[in-house]
PDB file of C-alpha atoms in Angstrom:
ATOM      1  CA  UNK W   1     125.393  78.640   7.176  1.00 73.00           C
ATOM      2  CA  UNK W   2     123.685  75.412   8.338  1.00 84.00           C
ATOM      3  CA  UNK W   3     124.984  73.759  11.470  1.00 86.00           C
ATOM      4  CA  UNK W   4     126.963  70.562  10.743  1.00 90.00           C
ATOM      5  CA  UNK W   5     125.250  67.336  11.828  1.00 92.00           C
ATOM      6  CA  UNK W   6     126.313  65.853  15.167  1.00 94.00           C
ATOM      7  CA  UNK W   7     129.300  63.576  14.830  1.00 96.00           C
ATOM      8  CA  UNK W   8     132.311  62.229  16.696  1.00 96.00           C
ATOM      9  CA  UNK W   9     134.008  65.560  15.966  1.00 96.00           C
ATOM     10  CA  UNK W  10     131.298  67.736  17.533  1.00 98.00           C
ATOM     11  CA  UNK W  11     132.730  69.950  20.297  1.00 98.00           C
ATOM     12  CA  UNK W  12     130.947  69.602  23.635  1.00 98.00           C
ATOM     13  CA  UNK W  13     130.376  72.351  26.219  1.00 98.00           C
ATOM     14  CA  UNK W  14     128.558  71.704  29.475  1.00 98.00           C
ATOM     15  CA  UNK W  15     127.239  73.316  32.625  1.00 97.00           C
ATOM     16  CA  UNK W  16     127.482  72.011  36.187  1.00 97.00           C
ATOM     17  CA  UNK W  17     124.897  73.092  38.743  1.00 93.00           C
ATOM     18  CA  UNK W  18     123.049  71.695  41.730  1.00 91.00           C
ATOM     19  CA  UNK W  19     119.777  72.462  39.951  1.00 89.00           C
ATOM     20  CA  UNK W  20     120.387  72.703  36.184  1.00 90.00           C
ATOM     21  CA  UNK W  21     118.121  74.957  34.133  1.00 87.00           C
ATOM     22  CA  UNK W  22     117.505  75.268  30.405  1.00 90.00           C
ATOM     23  CA  UNK W  23     118.714  78.877  30.169  1.00 88.00           C
ATOM     24  CA  UNK W  24     122.324  78.181  29.186  1.00 91.00           C
ATOM     25  CA  UNK W  25     121.380  75.175  27.062  1.00 95.00           C
ATOM     26  CA  UNK W  26     118.923  77.194  24.996  1.00 95.00           C
ATOM     27  CA  UNK W  27     121.206  80.235  24.772  1.00 94.00           C
ATOM     28  CA  UNK W  28     124.300  78.444  23.523  1.00 96.00           C
ATOM     29  CA  UNK W  29     122.611  75.895  21.241  1.00 97.00           C
ATOM     30  CA  UNK W  30     120.563  78.656  19.589  1.00 97.00           C
ATOM     31  CA  UNK W  31     123.759  80.542  18.741  1.00 97.00           C
ATOM     32  CA  UNK W  32     125.490  77.381  17.512  1.00 98.00           C
ATOM     33  CA  UNK W  33     122.595  76.982  15.073  1.00 96.00           C
ATOM     34  CA  UNK W  34     122.666  80.631  14.021  1.00 95.00           C
ATOM     35  CA  UNK W  35     126.424  80.647  13.437  1.00 96.00           C
ATOM     36  CA  UNK W  36     126.535  77.171  11.895  1.00 96.00           C
ATOM     37  CA  UNK W  37     129.263  75.812  14.158  1.00 97.00           C
ATOM     38  CA  UNK W  38     129.788  72.199  15.209  1.00 98.00           C
ATOM     39  CA  UNK W  39     129.173  72.578  18.955  1.00 98.00           C
ATOM     40  CA  UNK W  40     126.693  71.085  21.410  1.00 98.00           C
ATOM     41  CA  UNK W  41     125.799  72.368  24.917  1.00 98.00           C
ATOM     42  CA  UNK W  42     124.339  70.153  27.668  1.00 97.00           C
ATOM     43  CA  UNK W  43     123.481  70.821  31.308  1.00 97.00           C
ATOM     44  CA  UNK W  44     124.511  68.396  34.066  1.00 97.00           C
ATOM     45  CA  UNK W  45     124.493  68.057  37.821  1.00 96.00           C
ATOM     46  CA  UNK W  46     126.934  66.063  39.936  1.00 96.00           C
ATOM     47  CA  UNK W  47     127.606  64.865  43.455  1.00 95.00           C
ATOM     48  CA  UNK W  48     131.334  64.526  42.711  1.00 97.00           C
ATOM     49  CA  UNK W  49     132.771  67.815  41.460  1.00 97.00           C
ATOM     50  CA  UNK W  50     136.346  66.500  41.514  1.00 98.00           C
ATOM     51  CA  UNK W  51     135.445  63.653  39.159  1.00 98.00           C
ATOM     52  CA  UNK W  52     133.328  65.966  37.004  1.00 98.00           C
ATOM     53  CA  UNK W  53     136.162  68.439  36.422  1.00 98.00           C
ATOM     54  CA  UNK W  54     138.494  65.506  35.836  1.00 98.00           C
ATOM     55  CA  UNK W  55     136.075  64.420  33.125  1.00 98.00           C
ATOM     56  CA  UNK W  56     136.149  67.896  31.552  1.00 98.00           C
ATOM     57  CA  UNK W  57     139.924  67.612  31.320  1.00 98.00           C
ATOM     58  CA  UNK W  58     140.135  63.960  30.266  1.00 97.00           C
ATOM     59  CA  UNK W  59     137.314  63.959  27.718  1.00 97.00           C
ATOM     60  CA  UNK W  60     138.308  67.166  25.976  1.00 97.00           C
ATOM     61  CA  UNK W  61     135.123  69.026  26.903  1.00 98.00           C
ATOM     62  CA  UNK W  62     135.827  72.514  25.605  1.00 98.00           C
ATOM     63  CA  UNK W  63     133.885  74.675  28.037  1.00 98.00           C
ATOM     64  CA  UNK W  64     132.217  74.265  31.396  1.00 98.00           C
ATOM     65  CA  UNK W  65     129.843  76.735  33.014  1.00 96.00           C
ATOM     66  CA  UNK W  66     129.860  76.445  36.810  1.00 95.00           C
ATOM     67  CA  UNK W  67     126.957  77.370  39.100  1.00 90.00           C
ATOM     68  CA  UNK W  68     126.258  77.014  42.805  1.00 86.00           C
ATOM     69  CA  UNK W  69     127.409  75.236  44.871  1.00 89.00           C
ATOM     70  CA  UNK W  70     130.596  74.526  42.904  1.00 94.00           C
ATOM     71  CA  UNK W  71     131.944  78.019  42.172  1.00 92.00           C
ATOM     72  CA  UNK W  72     134.592  77.979  44.904  1.00 93.00           C
ATOM     73  CA  UNK W  73     135.334  74.244  44.942  1.00 95.00           C
ATOM     74  CA  UNK W  74     136.562  74.201  41.338  1.00 97.00           C
ATOM     75  CA  UNK W  75     139.334  76.734  41.994  1.00 97.00           C
ATOM     76  CA  UNK W  76     141.605  74.011  43.369  1.00 97.00           C
ATOM     77  CA  UNK W  77     140.854  71.787  40.365  1.00 98.00           C
ATOM     78  CA  UNK W  78     141.972  74.058  37.504  1.00 98.00           C
ATOM     79  CA  UNK W  79     145.385  75.154  36.257  1.00 98.00           C
ATOM     80  CA  UNK W  80     145.029  78.932  35.996  1.00 98.00           C
ATOM     81  CA  UNK W  81     142.569  81.417  37.499  1.00 97.00           C
ATOM     82  CA  UNK W  82     141.977  84.787  35.823  1.00 96.00           C
ATOM     83  CA  UNK W  83     141.759  88.023  37.793  1.00 93.00           C
ATOM     84  CA  UNK W  84     137.974  88.163  37.323  1.00 94.00           C
ATOM     85  CA  UNK W  85     137.623  84.994  39.422  1.00 95.00           C
ATOM     86  CA  UNK W  86     140.440  85.789  41.836  1.00 94.00           C
ATOM     87  CA  UNK W  87     138.759  89.098  42.702  1.00 90.00           C
ATOM     88  CA  UNK W  88     135.804  87.286  44.243  1.00 92.00           C
ATOM     89  CA  UNK W  89     137.192  83.780  44.833  1.00 92.00           C
ATOM     90  CA  UNK W  90     134.478  82.405  42.569  1.00 92.00           C
ATOM     91  CA  UNK W  91     134.489  80.718  39.152  1.00 96.00           C
ATOM     92  CA  UNK W  92     131.632  80.419  36.680  1.00 95.00           C
ATOM     93  CA  UNK W  93     133.527  79.604  33.473  1.00 97.00           C
ATOM     94  CA  UNK W  94     136.198  77.001  32.671  1.00 98.00           C
ATOM     95  CA  UNK W  95     137.907  76.715  29.289  1.00 98.00           C
ATOM     96  CA  UNK W  96     139.823  73.582  28.321  1.00 98.00           C
ATOM     97  CA  UNK W  97     142.811  74.147  26.006  1.00 97.00           C
ATOM     98  CA  UNK W  98     144.210  70.695  25.260  1.00 96.00           C
ATOM     99  CA  UNK W  99     143.896  69.562  28.856  1.00 97.00           C
ATOM    100  CA  UNK W 100     144.877  72.883  30.473  1.00 98.00           C
ATOM    101  CA  UNK W 101     141.944  74.348  32.396  1.00 98.00           C
ATOM    102  CA  UNK W 102     141.595  78.132  32.769  1.00 98.00           C
ATOM    103  CA  UNK W 103     138.938  79.645  35.038  1.00 98.00           C
ATOM    104  CA  UNK W 104     137.257  83.043  35.013  1.00 97.00           C
ATOM    105  CA  UNK W 105     134.090  84.759  36.256  1.00 96.00           C
ATOM    106  CA  UNK W 106     132.028  86.287  33.477  1.00 96.00           C
ATOM    107  CA  UNK W 107     129.437  87.625  35.958  1.00 94.00           C
ATOM    108  CA  UNK W 108     132.117  90.001  37.244  1.00 96.00           C
ATOM    109  CA  UNK W 109     133.145  90.885  33.681  1.00 96.00           C
ATOM    110  CA  UNK W 110     129.510  91.523  32.676  1.00 96.00           C
ATOM    111  CA  UNK W 111     128.937  93.868  35.623  1.00 97.00           C
ATOM    112  CA  UNK W 112     132.087  95.847  34.761  1.00 97.00           C
ATOM    113  CA  UNK W 113     130.943  96.202  31.145  1.00 96.00           C
ATOM    114  CA  UNK W 114     127.443  97.318  32.178  1.00 97.00           C
ATOM    115  CA  UNK W 115     128.951  99.952  34.486  1.00 98.00           C
ATOM    116  CA  UNK W 116     130.817 101.341  31.474  1.00 97.00           C
ATOM    117  CA  UNK W 117     127.904 100.955  29.046  1.00 96.00           C
ATOM    118  CA  UNK W 118     125.498 102.907  31.235  1.00 98.00           C
ATOM    119  CA  UNK W 119     128.018 105.624  32.043  1.00 98.00           C
ATOM    120  CA  UNK W 120     127.941 105.121  35.807  1.00 98.00           C
ATOM    121  CA  UNK W 121     130.303 107.526  37.578  1.00 97.00           C
ATOM    122  CA  UNK W 122     132.787 106.377  40.252  1.00 97.00           C
ATOM    123  CA  UNK W 123     131.964 109.366  42.455  1.00 97.00           C
ATOM    124  CA  UNK W 124     128.358 108.128  42.766  1.00 97.00           C
ATOM    125  CA  UNK W 125     127.221 106.289  45.885  1.00 98.00           C
ATOM    126  CA  UNK W 126     126.218 102.617  45.605  1.00 98.00           C
ATOM    127  CA  UNK W 127     123.713 100.635  47.666  1.00 98.00           C
ATOM    128  CA  UNK W 128     123.921  96.846  47.223  1.00 98.00           C
ATOM    129  CA  UNK W 129     121.162  94.678  48.686  1.00 98.00           C
ATOM    130  CA  UNK W 130     122.495  91.142  49.236  1.00 96.00           C
ATOM    131  CA  UNK W 131     125.568  89.329  50.531  1.00 94.00           C
ATOM    132  CA  UNK W 132     125.830  86.093  48.524  1.00 89.00           C
ATOM    133  CA  UNK W 133     128.148  85.103  45.691  1.00 87.00           C
ATOM    134  CA  UNK W 134     126.525  87.327  43.078  1.00 91.00           C
ATOM    135  CA  UNK W 135     126.511  90.264  45.503  1.00 94.00           C
ATOM    136  CA  UNK W 136     130.246  89.710  45.910  1.00 94.00           C
ATOM    137  CA  UNK W 137     130.689  89.830  42.124  1.00 94.00           C
ATOM    138  CA  UNK W 138     128.595  92.995  41.845  1.00 97.00           C
ATOM    139  CA  UNK W 139     130.291  94.739  44.757  1.00 97.00           C
ATOM    140  CA  UNK W 140     133.785  93.786  43.629  1.00 96.00           C
ATOM    141  CA  UNK W 141     133.127  95.023  40.096  1.00 97.00           C
ATOM    142  CA  UNK W 142     131.901  98.381  41.405  1.00 98.00           C
ATOM    143  CA  UNK W 143     134.813  98.706  43.839  1.00 97.00           C
ATOM    144  CA  UNK W 144     137.373  97.776  41.197  1.00 96.00           C
ATOM    145  CA  UNK W 145     135.844 100.384  38.887  1.00 97.00           C
ATOM    146  CA  UNK W 146     136.594 103.014  41.521  1.00 98.00           C
ATOM    147  CA  UNK W 147     133.275 103.199  43.391  1.00 98.00           C
ATOM    148  CA  UNK W 148     134.451 103.696  46.973  1.00 97.00           C
ATOM    149  CA  UNK W 149     131.299 105.137  48.561  1.00 98.00           C
ATOM    150  CA  UNK W 150     129.082 102.132  49.096  1.00 98.00           C
ATOM    151  CA  UNK W 151     126.771 100.347  51.485  1.00 98.00           C
ATOM    152  CA  UNK W 152     125.925  96.655  51.708  1.00 98.00           C
ATOM    153  CA  UNK W 153     122.439  95.864  53.010  1.00 98.00           C
ATOM    154  CA  UNK W 154     122.118  92.308  54.331  1.00 97.00           C
ATOM    155  CA  UNK W 155     120.197  90.702  57.177  1.00 95.00           C
ATOM    156  CA  UNK W 156     122.923  88.071  57.559  1.00 95.00           C
ATOM    157  CA  UNK W 157     125.027  89.500  60.384  1.00 95.00           C
ATOM    158  CA  UNK W 158     128.076  87.460  59.378  1.00 96.00           C
ATOM    159  CA  UNK W 159     128.108  87.560  55.570  1.00 96.00           C
ATOM    160  CA  UNK W 160     126.886  91.161  55.321  1.00 97.00           C
ATOM    161  CA  UNK W 161     129.558  92.831  57.444  1.00 98.00           C
ATOM    162  CA  UNK W 162     132.231  90.535  55.978  1.00 97.00           C
ATOM    163  CA  UNK W 163     131.389  91.561  52.406  1.00 97.00           C
ATOM    164  CA  UNK W 164     131.174  95.232  53.377  1.00 98.00           C
ATOM    165  CA  UNK W 165     134.558  95.089  55.087  1.00 97.00           C
ATOM    166  CA  UNK W 166     136.174  93.395  52.091  1.00 96.00           C
ATOM    167  CA  UNK W 167     134.812  96.081  49.777  1.00 97.00           C
ATOM    168  CA  UNK W 168     135.551  98.967  52.137  1.00 98.00           C
ATOM    169  CA  UNK W 169     131.819  99.765  52.278  1.00 98.00           C
ATOM    170  CA  UNK W 170     129.406 100.350  55.144  1.00 98.00           C
ATOM    171  CA  UNK W 171     126.943  97.698  56.299  1.00 98.00           C
ATOM    172  CA  UNK W 172     123.376  97.939  57.514  1.00 97.00           C
ATOM    173  CA  UNK W 173     120.947  95.091  58.250  1.00 97.00           C
ATOM    174  CA  UNK W 174     117.858  96.635  56.621  1.00 95.00           C
ATOM    175  CA  UNK W 175     117.172  98.971  53.703  1.00 95.00           C
ATOM    176  CA  UNK W 176     114.821 101.260  55.626  1.00 91.00           C
ATOM    177  CA  UNK W 177     115.157 104.716  54.122  1.00 89.00           C
ATOM    178  CA  UNK W 178     118.690 104.175  52.787  1.00 94.00           C
ATOM    179  CA  UNK W 179     119.599 106.289  49.768  1.00 96.00           C
ATOM    180  CA  UNK W 180     122.240 106.142  47.035  1.00 98.00           C
ATOM    181  CA  UNK W 181     122.698 107.278  43.452  1.00 98.00           C
ATOM    182  CA  UNK W 182     122.923 103.659  42.284  1.00 98.00           C
ATOM    183  CA  UNK W 183     120.845 100.948  43.963  1.00 98.00           C
ATOM    184  CA  UNK W 184     121.350  97.274  43.147  1.00 98.00           C
ATOM    185  CA  UNK W 185     119.193  94.322  44.144  1.00 97.00           C
ATOM    186  CA  UNK W 186     121.129  91.065  44.412  1.00 96.00           C
ATOM    187  CA  UNK W 187     118.512  89.171  46.435  1.00 95.00           C
ATOM    188  CA  UNK W 188     115.753  86.801  45.188  1.00 93.00           C
ATOM    189  CA  UNK W 189     113.087  89.445  45.896  1.00 95.00           C
ATOM    190  CA  UNK W 190     111.034  89.825  42.715  1.00 95.00           C
ATOM    191  CA  UNK W 191     112.074  86.471  41.236  1.00 92.00           C
ATOM    192  CA  UNK W 192     109.324  84.548  39.435  1.00 89.00           C
ATOM    193  CA  UNK W 193     108.062  81.648  41.521  1.00 89.00           C
ATOM    194  CA  UNK W 194     109.721  82.860  44.705  1.00 88.00           C
ATOM    195  CA  UNK W 195     107.989  83.907  47.915  1.00 89.00           C
ATOM    196  CA  UNK W 196     108.684  87.577  47.174  1.00 92.00           C
ATOM    197  CA  UNK W 197     107.893  87.573  43.459  1.00 93.00           C
ATOM    198  CA  UNK W 198     105.393  90.415  43.792  1.00 96.00           C
ATOM    199  CA  UNK W 199     107.600  92.532  46.045  1.00 96.00           C
ATOM    200  CA  UNK W 200     110.166  95.243  45.342  1.00 96.00           C
ATOM    201  CA  UNK W 201     113.616  94.986  46.913  1.00 96.00           C
ATOM    202  CA  UNK W 202     113.617  98.757  47.526  1.00 97.00           C
ATOM    203  CA  UNK W 203     110.861 101.057  48.699  1.00 96.00           C
ATOM    204  CA  UNK W 204     109.525 104.121  46.924  1.00 96.00           C
ATOM    205  CA  UNK W 205     111.719 106.509  48.927  1.00 96.00           C
ATOM    206  CA  UNK W 206     114.943 104.707  47.970  1.00 97.00           C
ATOM    207  CA  UNK W 207     113.892 104.523  44.319  1.00 98.00           C
ATOM    208  CA  UNK W 208     112.945 108.204  44.266  1.00 97.00           C
ATOM    209  CA  UNK W 209     116.417 109.299  45.395  1.00 97.00           C
ATOM    210  CA  UNK W 210     118.295 106.974  42.998  1.00 98.00           C
ATOM    211  CA  UNK W 211     119.508 107.853  39.532  1.00 98.00           C
ATOM    212  CA  UNK W 212     120.061 104.256  38.399  1.00 98.00           C
ATOM    213  CA  UNK W 213     118.173 101.163  39.554  1.00 98.00           C
ATOM    214  CA  UNK W 214     119.804  97.807  38.854  1.00 98.00           C
ATOM    215  CA  UNK W 215     118.056  94.484  39.503  1.00 98.00           C
ATOM    216  CA  UNK W 216     120.152  91.342  38.993  1.00 96.00           C
ATOM    217  CA  UNK W 217     117.047  89.119  39.030  1.00 94.00           C
ATOM    218  CA  UNK W 218     116.712  87.773  35.466  1.00 88.00           C
ATOM    219  CA  UNK W 219     113.335  86.025  35.592  1.00 85.00           C
ATOM    220  CA  UNK W 220     111.294  88.037  34.949  1.00 89.00           C
ATOM    221  CA  UNK W 221     113.376  90.784  33.379  1.00 89.00           C
ATOM    222  CA  UNK W 222     110.655  93.286  34.331  1.00 95.00           C
ATOM    223  CA  UNK W 223     110.616  92.741  38.094  1.00 97.00           C
ATOM    224  CA  UNK W 224     108.416  94.836  40.406  1.00 97.00           C
ATOM    225  CA  UNK W 225     111.536  96.894  41.197  1.00 98.00           C
ATOM    226  CA  UNK W 226     112.322  97.538  37.530  1.00 98.00           C
ATOM    227  CA  UNK W 227     108.686  98.454  36.796  1.00 98.00           C
ATOM    228  CA  UNK W 228     108.609 100.884  39.715  1.00 98.00           C
ATOM    229  CA  UNK W 229     111.923 102.424  38.628  1.00 98.00           C
ATOM    230  CA  UNK W 230     110.732 102.869  35.032  1.00 98.00           C
ATOM    231  CA  UNK W 231     107.554 104.506  36.285  1.00 98.00           C
ATOM    232  CA  UNK W 232     109.677 106.898  38.346  1.00 98.00           C
ATOM    233  CA  UNK W 233     111.745 107.799  35.264  1.00 98.00           C
ATOM    234  CA  UNK W 234     114.975 106.197  36.463  1.00 98.00           C
ATOM    235  CA  UNK W 235     117.709 104.621  34.364  1.00 98.00           C
ATOM    236  CA  UNK W 236     117.336 100.857  34.760  1.00 98.00           C
ATOM    237  CA  UNK W 237     119.650  97.871  34.281  1.00 98.00           C
ATOM    238  CA  UNK W 238     117.987  94.469  34.234  1.00 96.00           C
ATOM    239  CA  UNK W 239     119.099  91.004  35.236  1.00 94.00           C
ATOM    240  CA  UNK W 240     118.309  89.821  31.712  1.00 90.00           C
ATOM    241  CA  UNK W 241     121.109  92.088  30.485  1.00 93.00           C
ATOM    242  CA  UNK W 242     123.522  90.582  33.016  1.00 94.00           C
ATOM    243  CA  UNK W 243     122.755  86.981  32.170  1.00 88.00           C
ATOM    244  CA  UNK W 244     122.896  87.636  28.413  1.00 89.00           C
ATOM    245  CA  UNK W 245     126.195  89.499  28.602  1.00 93.00           C
ATOM    246  CA  UNK W 246     127.884  86.966  30.871  1.00 92.00           C
ATOM    247  CA  UNK W 247     126.698  84.142  28.595  1.00 90.00           C
ATOM    248  CA  UNK W 248     128.021  85.994  25.534  1.00 93.00           C
ATOM    249  CA  UNK W 249     131.401  86.290  27.288  1.00 95.00           C
ATOM    250  CA  UNK W 250     131.332  82.548  27.930  1.00 96.00           C
ATOM    251  CA  UNK W 251     130.322  81.852  24.338  1.00 97.00           C
ATOM    252  CA  UNK W 252     133.281  83.820  23.003  1.00 97.00           C
ATOM    253  CA  UNK W 253     135.709  82.012  25.313  1.00 97.00           C
ATOM    254  CA  UNK W 254     134.408  78.619  24.240  1.00 98.00           C
ATOM    255  CA  UNK W 255     134.121  79.221  20.485  1.00 98.00           C
ATOM    256  CA  UNK W 256     136.410  82.147  19.672  1.00 97.00           C
ATOM    257  CA  UNK W 257     133.411  83.881  18.063  1.00 97.00           C
ATOM    258  CA  UNK W 258     131.578  86.970  19.318  1.00 94.00           C
ATOM    259  CA  UNK W 259     127.867  86.992  18.455  1.00 95.00           C
ATOM    260  CA  UNK W 260     126.296  90.295  17.494  1.00 94.00           C
ATOM    261  CA  UNK W 261     124.210  92.245  19.990  1.00 91.00           C
ATOM    262  CA  UNK W 262     121.104  91.274  18.017  1.00 94.00           C
ATOM    263  CA  UNK W 263     122.027  87.582  18.141  1.00 95.00           C
ATOM    264  CA  UNK W 264     122.680  87.793  21.887  1.00 93.00           C
ATOM    265  CA  UNK W 265     119.317  89.495  22.444  1.00 92.00           C
ATOM    266  CA  UNK W 266     117.508  86.826  20.438  1.00 94.00           C
ATOM    267  CA  UNK W 267     119.326  84.010  22.249  1.00 94.00           C
ATOM    268  CA  UNK W 268     118.565  85.616  25.590  1.00 89.00           C
ATOM    269  CA  UNK W 269     114.854  85.913  24.797  1.00 89.00           C
ATOM    270  CA  UNK W 270     114.710  82.260  23.736  1.00 92.00           C
ATOM    271  CA  UNK W 271     116.656  81.132  26.800  1.00 88.00           C
ATOM    272  CA  UNK W 272     114.144  82.791  29.143  1.00 80.00           C
ATOM    273  CA  UNK W 273     110.998  81.760  27.247  1.00 77.00           C
TER     274      UNK W 273
END
């Protein structure tokens, strides 16, 4: 079905970020084309988040993806907050139903679904490297799925212990020879263009003792950590899977349509090209 031409009736969805990227724009607009629906997605930045969310409400913008540094600030600006966002005090998705704004966190939802999809067992130990907003989403999803034996690794001596305490996990400042059945990188180590793009967030000893290696870094999807884990014969979960699944959750909330797994994979590949 061909996509209708843009008109005054076209439904608009947007993203708000300090540094907008093309990932969400490409992902959503590709699926609008594939499904032939009269939607348009556009990325924005703002220095006035209160006015921006007021514009979402007043202009009838259907959906709004929220990135740093606005994920906490928007909580006070919406009407209802779903449990996925309340669990981590962080919003990444806003849906506008006739002026009523509902907020959720599809990162948290995506992590929960990946835990189920890969058959991860609650009695396994978890090692989470990172203490930022995404680490909070990852840790909260694991904890809420019943994983109670965990460790947070973070150099930040305020954020690291605070996250560990909230989750009921241990804290340590460095990975060293730490071991767990499931190891998760939620730091920028391995990210394309970053200072540590050629590095692995975990050493060979930690990888060797793990059963599942999970890297939340999405660009590239095959990070040094993921390559090392594959070579060691470990089950791997990539950041590309996280970003695709969370975007698919957003897409469904905005449009009421669930793209197929094949459509999501194609949209994800295009978004990261």
